[in-house]
Amino acid sequence: AFRPSGGYEIIFSDAAEAAEHDHLLEQEMLDQITLEHYKLLYLVSRYSMYARNVTDNETWVRYQPLLVLMYELIVAGVIDYDYAPASAMVSGRRIYLNVTQEGRDNLDDLVEAKLVRALRTIGDDKQPVVAYQITEDGLRRLRASPLNKGDRSEIDEIIQDPFGSLMMVGYDEDDETFRLYSDNDFCVDSTVTDTEDVSYVSSPYLPFTVRDLKRPLASNAHRAQEAATGTSNLRDELDVQMTLSRLVILVGEWIPFGCNQIMQLTQKLGAHDRIQGGYFSSEIDRHSTETSLEIPVGLTKVTVNSCDAAQWINIEAEVEFPEDEGITQVENFGIRYQRDGTVLYGLKLEAVMEAILNDISLDNLARVMTDIHVDSSKVTESLCSHHQGKLLEMVFNGNEMNRNKVNVFIAEKITPKLRALRYLDGDALEAELKQIIGDTQHAFDITENDVVIFGDAGVLFAGPECIRHETLLLAYLALKSREDFVTNFFNRLFIIAEEMTKQQELINNFFEDPSHVQTIRHELSRINEDCIMLEEVMRNLQGSVEKEALPEEHMPKTKGGKRLYHILQIPKMQESLRQRVQDCEKQVGATRSEIEFLIEQIGIVMASIRSQVNRETKELYHSASEQMKLNDSSASRDVMQVLITGSLAFAALDRSVGEWSVLWDGWMKFAVTYPLIINENAVWFWLSLLTWAFIAAFVLYWMYFTRSQQSGIIHHVARFDMKVDVPKLFEYVRKKGVIQEDIVADPNSQKCMTDFKYVDDNKTLWEHYTPTIVLTVDVRNGVLYHADIAITKPSFAPARLFPRELQARLYSDFERWNVIAKETVSRGSILESDRTITLMANQPPRGHCREVKIEERKIAHLREQLALKFCYKVENLLSVTTTKEVGDQIVEELIEDDQQVVTLREYQRVFVQFKGRPDPGMSAFAARLKKVQKAQAAGVKVGLKETKNKGKAKHRKYGETRDEEDLLYGDAAAE
């Protein structure tokens, strides 16, 4: 039963004979279609339809949602299929799904019969996506099928909501759960991701060639009866087609290891200590200096069997993870860690449910394997170093706990005993084999009694002499596990390449959003870190493939061994693996070069931005100096210089010729003194001068008052750097009334900077102020950079707005006019819900406001902070209100839920009402309690009484001051 390396070549002598042969095969397939096939065909027809006209769209149903629907029909008893847990990639993550292999086989039958056609595409995670659609011939045969109205109504009852609408399948990445939902807001969770457990008992096992025979492994054969007394949580009645007896399971994977890691692991396990091994947990002890330690339930008991300090170590691990009530799982397996990275998990299955050692069904075995894969990952996580865990997390993209492994099943007997190719019947037998070894590939007869069956996830070797070929199977297991790891490694390179393509697009369009630069630098730093770890893993892979997988002294000598060696093709497999590793090395080098190129590009972008900032700063200083020259009061300076020089000239004359005054001359006496001072009518002259002085003083005061009305200013430059809807922005500034518009368009730049200046007369928004606003916008790319907001007010009058409030009010006005782009609003709302804000709280009829810091956007936290700020208890807070603009009116809004708290903006005014009197010690007590809680979180044991100052005086005199602690605890506590 050998398949030639080049495959079979089928040649027909005539094209007519070939067409007739295809017709006969298709007719044979149609004759084998059962009622279950038609039920599946009807299910596909409800979710897909071909295009009847050229203008119509085609609808397809994807493969994984179809599996979810088939599972729901099986659980409901509508379709008679079996299912078992299987590993699958969903939205870039590897999870376990309850997959029906019989349903998959029947779906392939429908495709071969041309009743359904398949479509293959590639998803965002670079994984293949398959979709199905009913054909015209399939729809015609479905109408004439034996499927009656009752069968169709049973299916519709499952896939429709109570209102008759068809339910779709969705996936929640956070909960890792599939959901069935409809347009009527009907939603129900599917249990397709809830894997089932069965009771079983296992013993540790390691092949004879890799263990010390002087140190026997433990055995749980005496506990086999416990599996029969245990229960399971199966939701379906199993249809057993095939069983295995005296089964040994080997599970392999590859993990980056080296001599130092093996040495560290032996020291961690205490391999050379008097008391070796012990209980291990993956939990990290954050407070290792404290007395007691609390960890979740679920430990692993490890016993060291044998080791070579820097080459390998063999251990026995007994898993004590909690299970559902009534389920008994004695899970004990042997583990071997090698320097080349090969990790081997081995166990001997003593019993599964009622089957003790013999006649173990493949349905139950598939559920046992799911449990072994998950638990083995947990055990390795608790034993390996933190750095190895980071490497696995990077390679498997966060799916390291559900990483795929290679299975090798060695059974002394398989029931029914058939020739190798008879197991690949394309029906029930092959469907059960797919549950444990994946999609079947080949089957060979090694001897008259031994058979080997290959799948994409493992190998099944059944026969009385299979255990003799452990060396060959171990070599195959080591190479196959490396191949699977290289596949995941290569997929990770694809993901990094896609991430770098996105960063290249952001660099090319950095001018569209200034925040892209920081995002690019952060992402490049993360990608560079991943590339460093990829290079380290690459070096470990290169070292692991240098040594021959099967040394010359371990070559098979028997006829069956040579036949199996020829079938496994180990040399060819190893050479292919080396070539794949070399190819990955080239890809890693190319990735490193591209990262360096992107880093150079972002450096150029940063230099360009700095030069632009420097140029704008230079222009700003130049315009400021020009404005200072324009405002220079040279005339007043010249007048003062003339007055000073005149005074200097008169002083010089007085010093040189003596003092002289004009009042001493006669003409002055007869022209000024007698007529204006001594004359009886001079009073009117002085009254005129007094009136002139009074009017002049009034005019000067009025001029000062007028200037003071405009000399006070509230100014703020609000930095936005966000995308805006340009047509909406133009409509907004047109409604506001643009008084000035400046455009700077550089032919060598991708930007078109425009300044819009307007006066906003919305007195409700700006507390009866009329601010002058200048918006700086890149209208070509739709980016609002900043806004200059200036408000003039009397210099002697207190401001009704803080400068920091201006940006929030302008942002709210943008939101009201839908100026902000939708993607920016959605991103901003997410960030806003987590951002700490400060509110201005006022308790009428008091005129002043208090700043209240809100760290959590919850109504309970808001009420607590307001009560503490005003020294009240929370239960004394009657209401919290704010004001909002609805049309042209101002209305009060009562804040009652968390959603309203999320919508509050920075420095928004809220009004509170309390009952009763304030407690002056509430704020001090809250501050002290917060300090104690912060100290306790840091690991310091402290209480409220320890933080209180100790007073010695029992009685205090009248007028003596008291501390806040005395108000909190009283005089008795002070003692």
Steps between C-alpha positions, in 0.01 A plus 500: 500500500768747393421827334767598244679826575379644172142382552287288270451597139162407350482506122183454296521388141210712389348828619153352466595216731637752752176699499301179539724396790446836678127465447503152651694622805261790548198270465651258752547786745140614449373150568679498837339825626293437813241697691776656714662629181177672398462656847848643466420616147186676628710671770743628237210622284364716785826697524620509137365562152654527157443808285190457286575817300817681399421791733433281804755431774594148600474391863724236657505343845840475664641173623529571874152653542367196314676273753335695782156456341560126447601467866180672615294262283685199644443610859131557421472148355412618149807349327646164599873578506777459755731784600828530685724792606752613241751785487416782258618854420225759555573871450872443539466297821513123545207359694324165534168444321261207508533393135300229330725298269200319353344832410824611335513175303138541383575860402790377285262245344264781400790691343613193304143444384495864379199582716712748696802695383790625712681836502848550649631837615758635746402674825664790682698255714646341184301182559299335219125561511257262330140591413223291347206572271219286366500450125210513262508122469510471879196724539312295240584171672409646839148572379462138386672353809333275759536785749144566619351812653547370854875450449535852365299651784725324754804664342326840476406482867869491591635758253213751538410725791153494661389769252594295194813690400808309390777505759859573406816377671740748658816467706588697814880526518497614864298206632616259224139400448283453193159663508184455294321830446224645283382841384238499777769540770464132589830345608602167648846365585616178338675228702712393203814622681416314824701181473371193682690299761506127565643301790828323438809361673850520353853404602825672404685351206826570321651287221760247610773659286484838681463400864704336774367143532638479853246760609151372415216742446196512724186302411133579563366167375359429845282811470344410166165425663466866601431597139203262487348661812549848357260687273520720190324812374432376146203666335465246218466125476813359337498257208815289543650367176860425603685418824863468612652273764811534720562852381816707548487870409800713409449876458786708362581867448805722453593779742812722483744330740873497557759368741448790739122456504536126571749576778265760648209255481695227683591748773141621520375144544776417750620205298810458719337587832391260766135588446445519126208662318192608691189697414521772234269781390515752215401782737773760569563590865487881505566527878766240566606655834161467667402215730201339329431425133162452336466352149204366301413131512685287245854375549739257332700246698834438330742214570843482336566158343842550343704778343820613334563847642555679167346260244161367610273431795221243550224577750162368608220756528176436683242763414263602779288757320137529618230327294121509492313314769482125439782492240804297601826568319822340619735680265862396541744510211872491442680799348839519333669835429802490266769754420399512132151622599308173459236459771333159539190427707424130544223313678341160506122506502381259770127567471250737338153489651392132513773386256792374709814464290310350203234618255557874550277691259648772280218741596604491866867498401456831312370662819787355700750644250351848532549482876858372459593779257368776727646358822840428345524864393424610857762263644768623258408862577560442871837329439656709222657841550318829453713581195402174330137585569547839331653330195207259472250782547665694217522207255144381561368859512347466846361146442781314675269324746300342215796433269472197275699185580579174319329177614635146463267217607648154551240227555543125521159441344253688281139394457385428233820359349507589128749557227655847507311660214169369633523751785501787250144424391385861482223412746455414869840335561701781346285760677589347839869489410491871416395573859844402637752537212336775294430476129624160387773480236640147456456147637749214471528137606837448670446129560204267491392623842645854520348806334601866502266788412627856446309823560596867500496506883658163581548130433311189612714184517304186592625144527669258740855591384455880482677566831824369348518797263503773767835634380367568151183654637700726735713624209185567299339672800801730550511602132123543472489722811775718352308523172188619682703757693664627179151535347389719791831687483448572130142617560631739766740643242203562271317685777805718571537572128137614487552722806803660334295562186247688712777705659636582153156629399484713815845643427399585144191681629635639827382850409134389517512451876787637715436233765615235248863578574481393863294196402757399239790534743319290761406228249850489350644457849267206563575343159873541560465320833312215329771480232770468767315206653446347154875514440560322829247228416660472156839422652343232720330345196825494305675321786220243534514383135877459481502161671363194320154403619576128470865404564658213310500269803122534532421397145237222483615143446171312461292477186207685657731770634660555158155521344388758756826694452430513128144618559595772752768638262695648791809612296283680247296652779814626678647649183171679427499634855853639462403675178195652668714626789743658252208667323369635832849634573489697175154632587620611844794681340267674255273597789793650689606701193147631449474602865824696472370666183176600675698638795705713258181623334335599825826678591474699178137580578593620849776719355252645251253576777772663712614717208140605437454587867825700496390685188160583650667612824736725305208654312315550828794687657541707188132604502522573874802728449320683219199551726723637775647751254150612404398544864812700588394842661786708352302829516454494877866406539606805295282733710655372819847551353416864411371569852806348661741696280312826574523440874870428458554827308325714765698331777825577317408868466412524869839356593693732265330851521299467820132456580238706318114484492260665265284610795763749599451709185254792490326397184409170669351675799288740287407235235425196716509550875274806539242415231460127566573445864431821695214618278150456649370328181777241496270251680322425173829424337588248771147356491543437129833327565338282769214402265753412232698286747181320612392422145852389409511263801161354402613446142822333618305271734255408223787420268661281772169324565448437130851356464456281809185351350713356219834450677404179685547188291436123528723326249563134418660317207315168471696218336269254318695309228189312386316417181204720406228489239607784269154572347349508849784729613437740211130508588589561867729799436255642245224495763732661753597776257863496387665839536843396375639201307871441437620220269857373478546251215849367432535321163766273653278399793203267531326748728281804443501693827206736551422733792131581558435797730153570634318642801267253672188674632359189671474662843347189655802291410757760606334635818389825329846562353572549129832328430712553193606159365765416242489142364814360333390225260663291230204503263667269249536213747219598734707547819425762768831584668419765757263783588596838649219614732510856641234666720513868603347609832536779759835472673348563844213248461553131599500252211202270453707247307839340552731485198508121526121488456511663159622193310228274644227750412628542146523120461140461614395764245683302228313187606167682482572605142646155405830659401715220643550195278313188610808281556651774719182526703486124559867487602461809717193359675690186593791701638265747670333223700835409660647851544508679834315832490446794733153644554396838644245427773274769646261478793231768457458766628878521543667686217839329490580163346724218617715279283412129529728239342318198352723196436225248411208579270245345737203669665592343836854640482365843397260514796774385737748767384240778513395402851862492620573838338212671682554301827172311485411133514406340169148425617446872567556587132154572357571579134771573246400712201664674209384725220492430128392688193196367313432718199506856629403411856701402807352205689605319814598133476494269803806268507382155606698229310850413383433594138428858598824512703698381195364791294621764748782712361801660666415783744128473440284659768278280714261608773448296817240505775548347848286451803615554856819661618852432374742290704835687514693177559381314188771635267780434750375149565474427126853628438634287788312192380635546146852529637458179700360312200791617282750384763328162532505456121877556512535219753531712817288384791340811646159594636311815576607504865868470406478815287347713781717734705525395864392779739593499872261757644165360605324836556540816296446854608246731349622644170769235448515365142417140418632274229278344236571157653327612818190587299512157333573271794415705807707566815481139612668379186770764541612330817 
